[in-house]
mmCIF file of C-alpha atoms and ligand atoms in Angstrom:
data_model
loop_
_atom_site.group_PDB
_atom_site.id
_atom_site.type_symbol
_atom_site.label_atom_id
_atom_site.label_comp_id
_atom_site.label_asym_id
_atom_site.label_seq_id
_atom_site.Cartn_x
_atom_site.Cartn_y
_atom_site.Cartn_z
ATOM 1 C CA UNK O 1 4.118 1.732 14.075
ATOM 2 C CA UNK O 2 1.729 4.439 15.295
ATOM 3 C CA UNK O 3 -0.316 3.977 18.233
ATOM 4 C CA UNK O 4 -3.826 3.542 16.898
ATOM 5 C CA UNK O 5 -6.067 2.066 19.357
ATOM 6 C CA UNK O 6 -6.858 -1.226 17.100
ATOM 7 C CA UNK O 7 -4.332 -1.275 14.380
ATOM 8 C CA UNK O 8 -6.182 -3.455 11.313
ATOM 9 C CA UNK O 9 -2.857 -4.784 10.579
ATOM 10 C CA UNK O 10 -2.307 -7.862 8.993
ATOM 11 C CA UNK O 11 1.308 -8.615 9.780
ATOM 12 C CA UNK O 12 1.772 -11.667 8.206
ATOM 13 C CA UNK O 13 0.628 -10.006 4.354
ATOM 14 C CA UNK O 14 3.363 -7.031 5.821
ATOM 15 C CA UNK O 15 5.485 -10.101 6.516
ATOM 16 C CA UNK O 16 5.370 -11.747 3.233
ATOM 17 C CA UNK O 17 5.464 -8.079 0.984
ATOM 18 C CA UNK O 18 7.666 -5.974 2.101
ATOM 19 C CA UNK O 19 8.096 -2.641 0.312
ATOM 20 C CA UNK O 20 11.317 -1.958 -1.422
ATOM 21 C CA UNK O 21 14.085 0.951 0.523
ATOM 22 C CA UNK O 22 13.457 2.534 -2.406
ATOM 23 C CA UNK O 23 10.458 1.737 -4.371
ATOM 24 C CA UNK O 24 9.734 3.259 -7.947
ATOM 25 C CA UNK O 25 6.471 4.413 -8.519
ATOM 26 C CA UNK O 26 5.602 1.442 -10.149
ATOM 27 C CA UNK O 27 6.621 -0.647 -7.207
ATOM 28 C CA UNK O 28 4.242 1.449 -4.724
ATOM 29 C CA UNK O 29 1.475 1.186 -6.804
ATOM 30 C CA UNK O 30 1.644 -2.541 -7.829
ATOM 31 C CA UNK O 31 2.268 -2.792 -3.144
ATOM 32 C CA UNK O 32 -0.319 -0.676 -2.303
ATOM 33 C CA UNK O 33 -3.330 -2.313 -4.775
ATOM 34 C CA UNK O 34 -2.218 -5.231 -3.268
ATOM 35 C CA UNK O 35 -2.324 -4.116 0.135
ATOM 36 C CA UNK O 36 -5.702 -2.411 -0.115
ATOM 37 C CA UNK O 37 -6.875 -5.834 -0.399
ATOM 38 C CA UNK O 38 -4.954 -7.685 2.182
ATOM 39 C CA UNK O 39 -4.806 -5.044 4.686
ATOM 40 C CA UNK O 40 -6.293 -2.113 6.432
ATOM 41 C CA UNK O 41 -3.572 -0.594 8.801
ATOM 42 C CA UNK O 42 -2.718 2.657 6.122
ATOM 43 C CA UNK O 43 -5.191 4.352 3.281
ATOM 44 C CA UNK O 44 -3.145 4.560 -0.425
ATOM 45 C CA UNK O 45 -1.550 8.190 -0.610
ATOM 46 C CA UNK O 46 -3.438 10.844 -1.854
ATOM 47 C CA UNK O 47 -1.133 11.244 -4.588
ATOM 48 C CA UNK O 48 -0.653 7.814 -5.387
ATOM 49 C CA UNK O 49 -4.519 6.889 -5.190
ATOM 50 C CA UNK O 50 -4.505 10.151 -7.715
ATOM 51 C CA UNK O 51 -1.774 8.654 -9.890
ATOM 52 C CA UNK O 52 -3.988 5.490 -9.695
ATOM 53 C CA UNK O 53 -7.037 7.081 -10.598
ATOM 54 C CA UNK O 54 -5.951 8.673 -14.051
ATOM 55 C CA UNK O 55 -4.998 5.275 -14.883
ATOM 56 C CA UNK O 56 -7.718 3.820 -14.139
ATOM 57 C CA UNK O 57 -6.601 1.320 -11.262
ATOM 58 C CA UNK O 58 -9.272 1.940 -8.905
HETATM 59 ZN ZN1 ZN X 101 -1.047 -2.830 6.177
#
């Protein structure tokens, strides 16, 4: 993990949803909409939150 002075990390959601070795896109988006709601430690990808965004996910 990086060394953020107070990580927002909720390790028992990380815990419980792990992302795949080697997610499809479909997999990271389906993780990372639920993460933005469980969890503050990352932001969604630019490109991802792009992806996202043209299909009207957030
Ligand atoms: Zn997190």
């Amino acid at each position: 993990m990086g060394d953020a002075p107070k990580p927002r990390l909720n390790a028992v959601w990380h815990r419980a949803h792990r992302m795949p070795t080697n997610p499809t896109l479909e997999q990271r988006i389906r993780w990372h909409l639920a993460h933005r709601d469980a969890c503050a430690c990352r932001p969604i990808p630019a490109k991802l939150l792009a992806i996202m965004k043209d299909r009207k996910l957030v």
